[in-house]
Coordinates of C-alpha atoms in Angstrom, one line a residue:
X1 CA 0.0 0.0 0.0
X2 CA 1.4 3.4 -1.1
X3 CA 1.5 6.6 0.9
X4 CA -1.2 7.9 -1.4
X5 CA -3.5 5.2 -0.1
X6 CA -2.6 5.8 3.6
X7 CA -2.2 9.6 3.9
X8 CA -4.3 12.5 2.6
X9 CA -3.0 14.2 -0.5
X10 CA -3.9 17.8 0.3
X11 CA -1.1 18.4 2.8
X12 CA -3.4 18.2 5.9
X13 CA -2.0 17.2 9.3
X14 CA -3.3 16.3 12.7
X15 CA -3.3 18.5 15.8
X16 CA 0.0 16.9 16.7
X17 CA 1.4 18.1 13.4
X18 CA 1.7 14.6 11.9
X19 CA 0.5 13.7 8.4
X20 CA -3.3 12.9 8.4
X21 CA -4.2 9.3 7.9
X22 CA -7.2 8.8 5.7
X23 CA -8.7 6.0 7.7
X24 CA -8.4 7.6 11.1
X25 CA -9.1 11.3 10.5
X26 CA -11.5 13.7 8.8
X27 CA -14.3 12.7 6.4
X28 CA -17.7 12.2 8.0
X29 CA -16.3 10.7 11.2
X30 CA -15.0 14.2 12.2
X31 CA -18.1 16.2 10.9
X32 CA -20.6 15.4 13.7
X33 CA -18.4 17.4 16.1
X34 CA -18.3 20.3 13.7
X35 CA -22.0 20.2 12.9
X36 CA -22.8 19.9 16.6
X37 CA -20.7 22.9 17.3
X38 CA -22.4 24.9 14.6
X39 CA -25.9 23.8 15.6
X40 CA -25.4 24.9 19.2
X41 CA -23.5 28.1 18.3
X42 CA -26.3 29.1 15.9
X43 CA -28.9 28.3 18.6
X44 CA -27.0 30.7 20.8
X45 CA -26.8 33.4 18.1
X46 CA -30.4 33.2 16.9
X47 CA -31.7 32.7 20.4
X48 CA -30.3 36.1 21.2
X49 CA -30.6 38.0 17.9
X50 CA -34.0 36.9 16.6
X51 CA -35.9 38.9 19.2
X52 CA -33.3 41.5 19.8
X53 CA -35.3 44.3 18.2
X54 CA -38.1 43.7 20.7
X55 CA -35.6 43.7 23.6
X56 CA -34.2 47.1 22.5
X57 CA -37.7 48.5 22.3
X58 CA -39.0 46.9 25.5
X59 CA -36.0 47.2 27.9
X60 CA -33.9 49.9 26.4
X61 CA -36.9 52.1 25.4
X62 CA -35.9 52.5 21.8
X63 CA -38.4 53.4 18.9
X64 CA -39.0 51.4 15.7
X65 CA -36.4 53.2 13.6
X66 CA -33.7 53.3 16.3
X67 CA -34.1 49.7 17.4
X68 CA -34.2 48.5 13.8
X69 CA -31.0 50.4 12.8
X70 CA -29.2 49.3 16.0
X71 CA -30.0 45.6 15.2
X72 CA -29.0 46.0 11.6
X73 CA -25.7 47.7 12.5
X74 CA -24.9 45.1 15.1
X75 CA -25.9 42.3 12.7
X76 CA -23.7 43.9 10.0
X77 CA -20.8 44.0 12.4
X78 CA -21.2 40.3 13.1
X79 CA -20.7 39.7 9.4
X80 CA -17.8 42.2 9.0
X81 CA -15.6 40.9 11.9
X82 CA -15.0 37.6 10.0
X83 CA -12.5 39.5 7.8
X84 CA -10.3 39.9 10.9
X85 CA -10.8 36.3 12.0
X86 CA -10.2 34.9 8.5
X87 CA -7.0 36.9 8.2
X88 CA -5.7 35.6 11.5
X89 CA -6.7 32.0 10.5
X90 CA -5.1 32.0 7.1
X91 CA -1.9 33.9 8.1
X92 CA -1.1 32.9 11.6
X93 CA -3.2 30.6 13.8
X94 CA -4.9 28.3 11.3
X95 CA -8.7 27.6 11.4
X96 CA -8.7 25.3 14.4
X97 CA -7.0 27.6 16.9
X98 CA -8.9 30.7 15.6
X99 CA -12.2 28.9 16.2
X100 CA -11.1 27.9 19.7
X101 CA -9.9 31.4 20.8
X102 CA -12.8 33.4 19.4
X103 CA -15.3 30.9 20.8
X104 CA -14.1 31.9 24.3
X105 CA -14.7 35.6 23.5
X106 CA -18.1 34.7 22.2
X107 CA -19.0 32.9 25.4
X108 CA -17.9 35.8 27.6
X109 CA -20.1 38.1 25.5
X110 CA -23.1 35.8 25.9
X111 CA -22.5 35.6 29.7
X112 CA -22.3 39.5 30.0
X113 CA -25.5 39.9 28.0
X114 CA -27.3 37.4 30.3
X115 CA -26.1 39.3 33.4
X116 CA -27.2 42.6 31.9
X117 CA -30.7 41.2 31.6
X118 CA -31.2 39.7 35.0
X119 CA -28.7 41.1 37.6
X120 CA -29.9 44.0 39.8
X121 CA -28.1 47.1 38.9
X122 CA -27.3 45.9 35.4
X123 CA -30.9 45.3 34.2
X124 CA -33.1 48.4 33.5
X125 CA -35.7 49.4 36.1
X126 CA -39.2 48.8 34.8
X127 CA -42.6 49.9 36.1
X128 CA -46.1 50.6 34.8
X129 CA -44.7 53.5 32.8
X130 CA -42.2 51.3 31.0
X131 CA -38.5 50.7 31.4
X132 CA -35.9 53.3 32.3
X133 CA -32.4 52.2 31.4
X134 CA -29.4 54.3 32.5
X135 CA -26.6 55.1 30.2
X136 CA -24.4 52.6 32.0
X137 CA -26.9 49.8 31.6
X138 CA -27.3 50.6 27.9
X139 CA -23.5 50.6 27.5
X140 CA -23.1 47.2 29.2
X141 CA -25.7 45.7 26.9
X142 CA -23.9 47.0 23.8
X143 CA -20.5 46.0 25.1
X144 CA -21.8 42.5 25.4
X145 CA -23.4 42.5 22.0
X146 CA -20.2 43.7 20.3
X147 CA -18.1 41.1 22.2
X148 CA -20.4 38.6 20.6
X149 CA -19.9 40.2 17.3
X150 CA -16.1 39.9 17.7
X151 CA -16.4 36.3 18.8
X152 CA -18.4 35.5 15.7
X153 CA -15.6 37.0 13.6
X154 CA -13.4 34.0 14.3
X155 CA -16.1 31.3 14.0
X156 CA -18.2 32.2 11.0
X157 CA -15.4 32.3 8.3
X158 CA -13.6 29.3 9.7
X159 CA -16.2 26.6 10.6
X160 CA -17.6 25.9 7.2
X161 CA -14.1 25.9 5.6
X162 CA -12.8 23.8 8.5
X163 CA -15.5 21.3 7.9
X164 CA -14.8 21.2 4.2
X165 CA -11.1 20.7 5.0
X166 CA -12.1 17.3 6.4
X167 CA -12.6 16.0 2.8
X168 CA -9.5 15.4 0.7
X169 CA -9.9 17.2 -2.6
X170 CA -7.3 14.8 -4.2
X171 CA -9.7 11.9 -3.5
X172 CA -12.6 11.7 -6.0
X173 CA -15.0 10.1 -3.5
X174 CA -14.2 12.5 -0.7
X175 CA -14.5 15.5 -3.1
X176 CA -18.1 14.5 -3.9
X177 CA -19.0 14.2 -0.2
X178 CA -17.7 17.7 0.4
X179 CA -20.5 19.2 -1.7
X180 CA -23.0 17.4 0.5
X181 CA -21.3 18.7 3.6
X182 CA -22.3 22.3 2.8
X183 CA -25.9 21.3 2.6
X184 CA -25.9 19.4 5.9
X185 CA -23.8 22.2 7.5
X186 CA -26.5 24.8 6.6
X187 CA -29.2 22.3 7.8
X188 CA -27.4 22.2 11.2
X189 CA -27.5 26.0 11.4
X190 CA -31.3 25.9 11.0
X191 CA -31.9 23.1 13.4
X192 CA -30.4 25.4 16.0
X193 CA -32.3 28.3 14.7
X194 CA -35.6 26.2 14.9
X195 CA -35.3 25.9 18.7
X196 CA -34.1 29.5 19.0
X197 CA -37.0 31.1 17.0
X198 CA -39.7 29.0 18.7
X199 CA -39.0 28.0 22.3
X200 CA -36.4 30.6 23.2
X201 CA -38.4 33.5 21.8
X202 CA -41.4 32.3 23.8
X203 CA -39.3 32.2 27.0
X204 CA -38.1 35.7 26.4
X205 CA -41.5 37.1 25.9
X206 CA -43.3 35.1 28.6
X207 CA -40.7 34.0 31.2
X208 CA -38.1 36.7 31.1
X209 CA -35.1 38.0 29.3
X210 CA -32.7 36.5 31.9
X211 CA -33.7 33.0 31.1
X212 CA -34.1 34.0 27.4
X213 CA -30.5 35.0 27.2
X214 CA -29.2 32.5 29.7
X215 CA -30.2 29.4 27.7
X216 CA -28.2 30.7 24.6
X217 CA -25.2 31.3 26.8
X218 CA -25.3 27.6 28.0
X219 CA -25.8 26.5 24.4
X220 CA -22.6 28.4 23.5
X221 CA -20.7 26.6 26.3
X222 CA -22.0 23.3 24.8
X223 CA -20.8 24.4 21.3
X224 CA -17.3 24.9 22.7
X225 CA -17.3 21.5 24.3
X226 CA -18.5 19.9 21.1
X227 CA -15.7 21.5 19.1
X228 CA -12.9 20.4 21.4
X229 CA -14.3 16.9 21.7
X230 CA -13.5 16.1 18.1
X231 CA -9.9 17.4 18.2
X232 CA -8.2 14.0 17.7
X233 CA -10.1 13.3 14.5
X234 CA -9.6 16.7 12.7
X235 CA -7.6 17.3 9.6
X236 CA -5.8 20.6 9.8
X237 CA -4.5 22.8 7.1
X238 CA -1.4 24.8 8.1
X239 CA -1.5 28.6 7.9
X240 CA 0.2 29.9 4.8
X241 CA 1.4 33.4 5.7
X242 CA -0.3 36.7 5.1
X243 CA -2.5 36.5 2.0
X244 CA -2.7 40.3 1.9
X245 CA 1.1 40.6 1.6
X246 CA 1.1 38.2 -1.3
X247 CA -1.6 40.1 -3.1
X248 CA 0.2 43.4 -2.5
X249 CA 3.4 42.0 -3.9
X250 CA 1.6 41.2 -7.2
X251 CA 0.2 44.7 -7.5
X252 CA 3.6 46.3 -6.7
X253 CA 5.5 44.0 -9.0
X254 CA 3.0 44.7 -11.8
X255 CA 3.4 48.4 -11.6
X256 CA 7.1 48.2 -11.3
X257 CA 7.1 46.4 -14.6
X258 CA 4.4 48.4 -16.3
X259 CA 6.6 48.8 -19.4
X260 CA 7.5 45.1 -19.7
X261 CA 5.8 43.1 -22.4
X262 CA 4.0 39.9 -21.4
X263 CA 5.1 37.0 -23.7
X264 CA 2.4 35.2 -25.6
X265 CA 3.8 31.8 -24.5
X266 CA 2.5 31.5 -21.0
X267 CA 5.1 28.8 -20.2
X268 CA 7.7 31.6 -20.2
X269 CA 6.1 33.2 -17.1
X270 CA 7.9 32.6 -13.8
X271 CA 6.8 29.7 -11.6
X272 CA 8.8 27.8 -9.0
X273 CA 9.0 24.0 -8.8
X274 CA 6.8 22.3 -6.3
X275 CA 9.5 21.9 -3.7
X276 CA 10.3 25.6 -3.8
X277 CA 6.7 26.8 -3.4
X278 CA 6.4 29.5 -0.8
X279 CA 2.7 29.1 -0.3
X280 CA 2.4 26.2 2.2
X281 CA -0.1 23.5 1.1
X282 CA -1.4 25.3 -1.9
X283 CA -2.0 23.8 -5.3
X284 CA -0.6 25.6 -8.3
X285 CA -3.1 27.6 -10.3
X286 CA -3.1 27.5 -14.0
X287 CA -2.6 30.7 -16.0
X288 CA -5.7 32.6 -17.2
X289 CA -6.0 35.3 -19.9
X290 CA -8.0 37.8 -18.0
X291 CA -6.4 40.8 -16.3
X292 CA -3.2 40.4 -18.3
X293 CA -1.6 43.5 -16.8
X294 CA -1.1 41.5 -13.6
X295 CA 0.9 38.9 -15.6
X296 CA 3.7 41.5 -15.8
X297 CA 4.5 40.6 -12.2
X298 CA 5.5 37.0 -13.4
X299 CA 7.7 38.2 -16.3
X300 CA 11.3 37.3 -15.5
X301 CA 13.6 40.0 -16.7
X302 CA 17.3 39.9 -17.2
X303 CA 17.8 41.7 -13.9
X304 CA 15.7 39.0 -12.1
X305 CA 17.8 36.2 -13.7
X306 CA 21.1 37.7 -12.5
X307 CA 20.1 37.5 -8.9
X308 CA 20.4 34.3 -6.9
X309 CA 17.2 34.8 -5.0
X310 CA 14.1 36.6 -6.4
X311 CA 12.6 39.6 -4.7
X312 CA 8.8 38.8 -4.3
X313 CA 8.1 42.6 -4.6
X314 CA 9.6 42.5 -8.1
X315 CA 9.0 39.0 -9.3
X316 CA 6.0 36.8 -8.4
X317 CA 5.0 33.3 -9.4
X318 CA 2.0 32.5 -11.8
X319 CA 0.2 31.0 -8.8
X320 CA 0.6 34.1 -6.8
X321 CA -0.7 36.2 -9.7
X322 CA -3.6 33.9 -10.2
X323 CA -4.5 34.2 -6.5
X324 CA -5.1 37.9 -7.0
X325 CA -7.0 37.2 -10.3
X326 CA -9.2 34.8 -8.4
X327 CA -10.1 37.4 -5.8
X328 CA -10.8 40.0 -8.5
X329 CA -13.1 37.6 -10.4
X330 CA -15.2 36.8 -7.4
X331 CA -15.8 40.4 -6.4
X332 CA -18.7 41.1 -8.8
X333 CA -20.4 37.8 -7.6
X334 CA -19.7 39.0 -4.1
X335 CA -21.3 42.4 -4.7
X336 CA -24.4 40.8 -6.2
X337 CA -25.2 39.2 -2.8
X338 CA -25.5 42.5 -0.9
X339 CA -29.1 43.2 -2.1
X340 CA -30.1 39.6 -1.2
X341 CA -28.7 40.0 2.2
X342 CA -30.6 43.3 2.7
X343 CA -33.8 41.3 1.9
X344 CA -32.8 38.6 4.3
X345 CA -32.2 41.1 7.1
X346 CA -35.8 42.2 7.0
X347 CA -36.8 39.0 8.9
X348 CA -35.2 40.3 12.1
X349 CA -36.5 43.9 11.7
X350 CA -39.4 44.8 9.5
X351 CA -41.1 41.4 9.4
X352 CA -41.1 41.4 13.2
X353 CA -42.4 44.9 13.4
X354 CA -45.1 44.1 10.8
X355 CA -46.1 41.0 12.8
X356 CA -46.4 43.1 16.0
X357 CA -49.4 44.8 14.5
X358 CA -51.2 41.6 13.7
X359 CA -53.3 39.1 15.8
X360 CA -50.7 36.7 17.4
X361 CA -53.2 34.4 19.1
X362 CA -53.4 30.7 18.6
X363 CA -56.7 29.9 20.3
X364 CA -58.0 31.9 23.2
X365 CA -55.1 31.6 25.6
X366 CA -51.8 31.1 23.7
X367 CA -50.1 34.1 22.0
X368 CA -47.1 33.5 19.6
X369 CA -44.4 36.2 19.6
X370 CA -44.0 37.9 16.2
X371 CA -40.3 37.1 16.2
X372 CA -41.2 33.4 16.5
X373 CA -42.5 33.4 12.9
X374 CA -38.9 33.1 11.7
X375 CA -39.5 29.5 12.6
X376 CA -41.2 29.1 9.2
X377 CA -38.0 30.3 7.6
X378 CA -36.2 27.7 9.5
X379 CA -38.7 25.0 8.7
X380 CA -38.4 26.0 5.0
X381 CA -34.7 25.5 5.1
X382 CA -35.0 22.2 6.9
X383 CA -37.6 21.1 4.4
X384 CA -35.8 22.3 1.2
X385 CA -32.2 21.2 2.1
X386 CA -32.9 17.4 2.0
X387 CA -35.3 17.9 -0.9
X388 CA -32.5 19.6 -2.8
X389 CA -30.0 17.0 -1.9
X390 CA -32.1 13.9 -2.5
X391 CA -34.6 14.9 -5.2
X392 CA -33.6 18.1 -7.1
X393 CA -29.9 17.3 -7.6
X394 CA -30.5 13.8 -9.1
X395 CA -33.2 15.2 -11.5
X396 CA -30.9 18.1 -12.4
X397 CA -27.9 15.8 -13.0
X398 CA -29.9 13.9 -15.6
X399 CA -30.8 17.1 -17.5
X400 CA -27.5 19.1 -17.1
X401 CA -25.0 16.2 -16.8
X402 CA -23.2 18.3 -14.1
X403 CA -22.0 16.3 -11.1
X404 CA -23.7 18.8 -8.7
X405 CA -26.9 19.2 -10.8
X406 CA -26.4 22.9 -11.0
X407 CA -23.2 25.0 -11.0
X408 CA -22.8 27.1 -7.9
X409 CA -23.6 30.3 -9.9
X410 CA -26.8 28.7 -11.3
X411 CA -27.8 27.7 -7.7
X412 CA -27.3 31.3 -6.4
X413 CA -29.2 32.8 -9.3
X414 CA -32.3 30.6 -8.5
X415 CA -32.2 31.9 -5.0
X416 CA -32.1 35.5 -6.2
X417 CA -35.3 34.9 -8.2
X418 CA -37.1 33.4 -5.2
X419 CA -36.0 36.3 -2.9
X420 CA -37.8 38.7 -5.4
X421 CA -41.0 36.7 -4.9
X422 CA -40.5 36.9 -1.1
X423 CA -40.5 40.7 -1.2
X424 CA -43.5 40.8 -3.5
X425 CA -45.3 38.5 -1.0
X426 CA -44.4 40.8 2.0
X427 CA -45.5 43.9 0.0
X428 CA -48.8 42.3 -1.0
X429 CA -49.6 41.3 2.6
X430 CA -48.9 44.9 3.8
X431 CA -51.2 46.3 1.1
X432 CA -54.0 44.0 2.3
X433 CA -53.3 44.8 6.0
X434 CA -53.3 48.6 5.4
X435 CA -56.5 48.3 3.4
X436 CA -58.1 46.5 6.3
X437 CA -56.9 49.2 8.7
X438 CA -58.4 51.9 6.4
X439 CA -61.8 50.2 5.9
X440 CA -62.2 49.5 9.6
X441 CA -60.6 52.7 10.8
X442 CA -58.2 50.9 13.1
X443 CA -55.3 53.4 12.9
X444 CA -55.0 53.8 16.7
X445 CA -55.2 50.0 17.4
X446 CA -52.0 48.4 18.6
X447 CA -53.0 45.1 16.8
X448 CA -55.6 44.4 14.2
X449 CA -57.8 41.3 13.9
X450 CA -55.8 39.8 11.1
X451 CA -53.9 36.6 11.7
X452 CA -50.1 36.9 11.9
X453 CA -49.9 33.6 10.0
X454 CA -50.5 35.5 6.8
X455 CA -46.8 36.3 7.1
X456 CA -45.9 32.6 6.6
X457 CA -45.5 32.7 2.8
X458 CA -42.8 35.5 2.9
X459 CA -40.8 33.6 5.6
X460 CA -41.1 30.3 3.7
X461 CA -39.9 31.9 0.5
X462 CA -36.9 33.5 2.2
X463 CA -36.0 30.1 3.6
X464 CA -36.2 28.5 0.2
X465 CA -34.1 31.3 -1.3
X466 CA -31.5 30.7 1.5
X467 CA -31.0 27.0 0.5
X468 CA -30.1 28.1 -3.0
X469 CA -28.2 31.4 -2.5
X470 CA -26.5 31.1 0.9
X471 CA -25.4 27.5 0.6
X472 CA -24.4 28.2 -3.0
X473 CA -22.3 31.1 -1.7
X474 CA -20.6 28.9 0.9
X475 CA -19.6 26.3 -1.7
X476 CA -18.7 28.9 -4.4
X477 CA -16.4 30.9 -2.2
X478 CA -14.7 27.8 -0.8
X479 CA -14.2 26.2 -4.3
X480 CA -13.1 29.4 -6.1
X481 CA -10.7 30.6 -3.3
X482 CA -7.0 29.9 -3.6
X483 CA -6.2 27.0 -1.2
X484 CA -4.2 29.4 1.1
X485 CA -7.0 32.0 1.2
X486 CA -10.1 29.9 1.9
X487 CA -11.0 31.5 5.3
X488 CA -10.5 34.9 3.8
X489 CA -12.9 34.2 0.9
X490 CA -15.4 32.6 3.3
X491 CA -15.3 35.8 5.3
X492 CA -15.7 37.8 2.0
X493 CA -18.9 35.9 1.4
X494 CA -20.1 36.8 4.9
X495 CA -19.4 40.5 4.4
X496 CA -22.2 40.5 1.8
X497 CA -24.5 39.9 4.8
X498 CA -22.8 42.7 6.7
X499 CA -23.2 45.2 3.9
X500 CA -26.7 44.0 3.3
X501 CA -27.5 44.9 6.9
X502 CA -25.8 48.2 6.6
X503 CA -27.6 48.9 3.3
X504 CA -30.9 48.1 5.1
X505 CA -29.9 50.6 7.8
X506 CA -29.2 53.3 5.2
X507 CA -32.5 52.5 3.3
X508 CA -34.5 52.7 6.5
X509 CA -32.8 55.9 7.7
X510 CA -33.1 57.6 4.3
X511 CA -36.7 56.5 3.7
X512 CA -37.7 57.6 7.2
X513 CA -36.3 61.1 6.7
X514 CA -37.4 61.6 3.1
X515 CA -40.9 60.4 3.6
X516 CA -41.6 62.1 6.9
X517 CA -42.6 65.6 6.1
X518 CA -44.8 68.3 7.7
X519 CA -45.6 66.2 10.6
X520 CA -47.1 63.4 8.4
X521 CA -46.1 59.8 9.1
X522 CA -43.5 58.4 6.7
X523 CA -43.3 54.9 5.2
X524 CA -41.8 53.5 8.4
X525 CA -43.7 55.2 11.2
X526 CA -43.7 54.3 14.9
X527 CA -47.4 53.4 14.2
X528 CA -47.2 51.2 11.1
X529 CA -50.9 51.6 10.6
X530 CA -50.2 55.2 9.6
X531 CA -47.2 54.3 7.5
X532 CA -46.5 52.6 4.1
X533 CA -44.3 49.6 4.8
X534 CA -45.6 48.2 1.5
X535 CA -43.7 50.9 -0.4
X536 CA -40.5 50.0 1.4
X537 CA -41.0 46.3 0.6
X538 CA -41.7 47.4 -3.0
X539 CA -38.5 49.3 -3.1
X540 CA -36.6 46.2 -2.0
X541 CA -38.4 44.2 -4.7
X542 CA -37.3 46.6 -7.4
X543 CA -33.7 46.6 -6.2
X544 CA -33.8 42.8 -6.2
X545 CA -35.0 42.7 -9.8
X546 CA -32.2 45.1 -10.9
X547 CA -29.7 43.0 -9.0
X548 CA -30.9 39.8 -10.6
X549 CA -30.5 41.2 -14.1
X550 CA -26.9 42.4 -13.3
X551 CA -26.1 39.0 -11.7
X552 CA -27.1 37.1 -14.9
X553 CA -24.6 39.2 -16.9
X554 CA -21.8 38.7 -14.3
X555 CA -22.4 34.9 -14.2
X556 CA -22.1 34.7 -17.9
X557 CA -18.8 36.5 -17.8
X558 CA -17.3 34.5 -15.0
X559 CA -14.7 31.7 -15.6
X560 CA -14.0 29.1 -12.9
X561 CA -10.5 28.6 -11.6
X562 CA -8.3 25.8 -12.7
X563 CA -5.9 24.1 -10.4
X564 CA -2.9 21.8 -10.7
X565 CA -1.8 19.0 -8.3
X566 CA -0.8 19.6 -4.7
X567 CA 2.9 20.4 -4.1
X568 CA 5.0 17.5 -3.0

């Protein structure tokens, strides 16, 4: 039996820095610990964030616009900090230790948030006139929230990539299993979210915020325990040095040689032998014709040949140049996800506020919190993920002859189409709701006798769109990333959610200011019965349509990366 049969071919090692044995590490045997960690961490995150807008309104005495923008800004930060965590993982610590360290920060943040909601002196004083938070109490709450945001920065970009690292890309069978991993990974997220958006939201609204935040804190502790339990089985990719430095070297070298002519024969461009590769564990990337100006960095001049060692700020390898090209190629695809993320962010803000105005009763005695309706988004994901894996993909394979059924770009495009219908459904419901308010003259009523379950279609459509777009993004950015920059590219995909939340904040703020004139209620009024939330949803639908048309053009232009073998 050869080493190829015994050891992985992708350069992965164990935690003890020994070569990973195929039969003893990684594959599906290591995945339950990663999936269990993700399920509990997402339970903690959604258990705290799903109903956060109501907590800010109820306990911190914030209005609709302020609470909504604070939640959007915080959510955006949760998806921006992964850039920091990804850089640390790819350059210095590796994905395993980055997840481990940032999980501890995350747990401290959850604990502080729990204390701020139940410890005397930290929790706001409440009476019949409402709650009266002090500036110190508000500060403690936001310190806790942004500690959590920092903690997510090391987990979000690394867990999905770390899970995919458990499958050896040089092994055909394992490579096929990796595609399934992303589906089950996203399913585990939503299993945690299912519990969070149902039972935990009910606890927060009916038992108390102390218990409502305490349970997610315990879930985070369990997530940490899950992760460390699987340590002996993990396959670990070594950090490869700063990716940003390598990218900057290509840019600098290209401009230094701006007057050098690129040879037509690509074999004349500079590339080291496998044994001399400076990018640890990275496969070589084949040359592509786009962005040929950057190829100047790989042109070996007479001056370069005279020197015994090359200066990376003057001469770069083809693989290094192609790393930068790969990043540039994915940026338009990345940008097209921002509008989708803005649509997705409405579930934790406008959908909740819309639901607050509707009849939340199930029978005479039980009342469902409006934030709990996100459970139908979760149910939709849990329903569509196995349907996609077991039914849609086999059918698509027969028609497209593609091993995944759809390319990742096709999969994301389908999700963008579905998200457009989700916004149209939300706008239609709001038109009907406002028409009912107008006919019955219910402008001053806190809730109207219209069942909150009319919101189910918009939640269900968002969930269906997630299965196509978000899972497609996970797989796309992992596959198209250079081997040594996978955490960074995973973080890049997450920043679309950050920017989507920030875009939602900008839209809400601008729309509120522009449409509120002469004392008249704007589209997003504190009393939604006097507003026009349907116009806001319509605006998002129009933006989604424009984004879809642009995306189709970008997807046709895109070319997938081509890789060589792993270095020996």
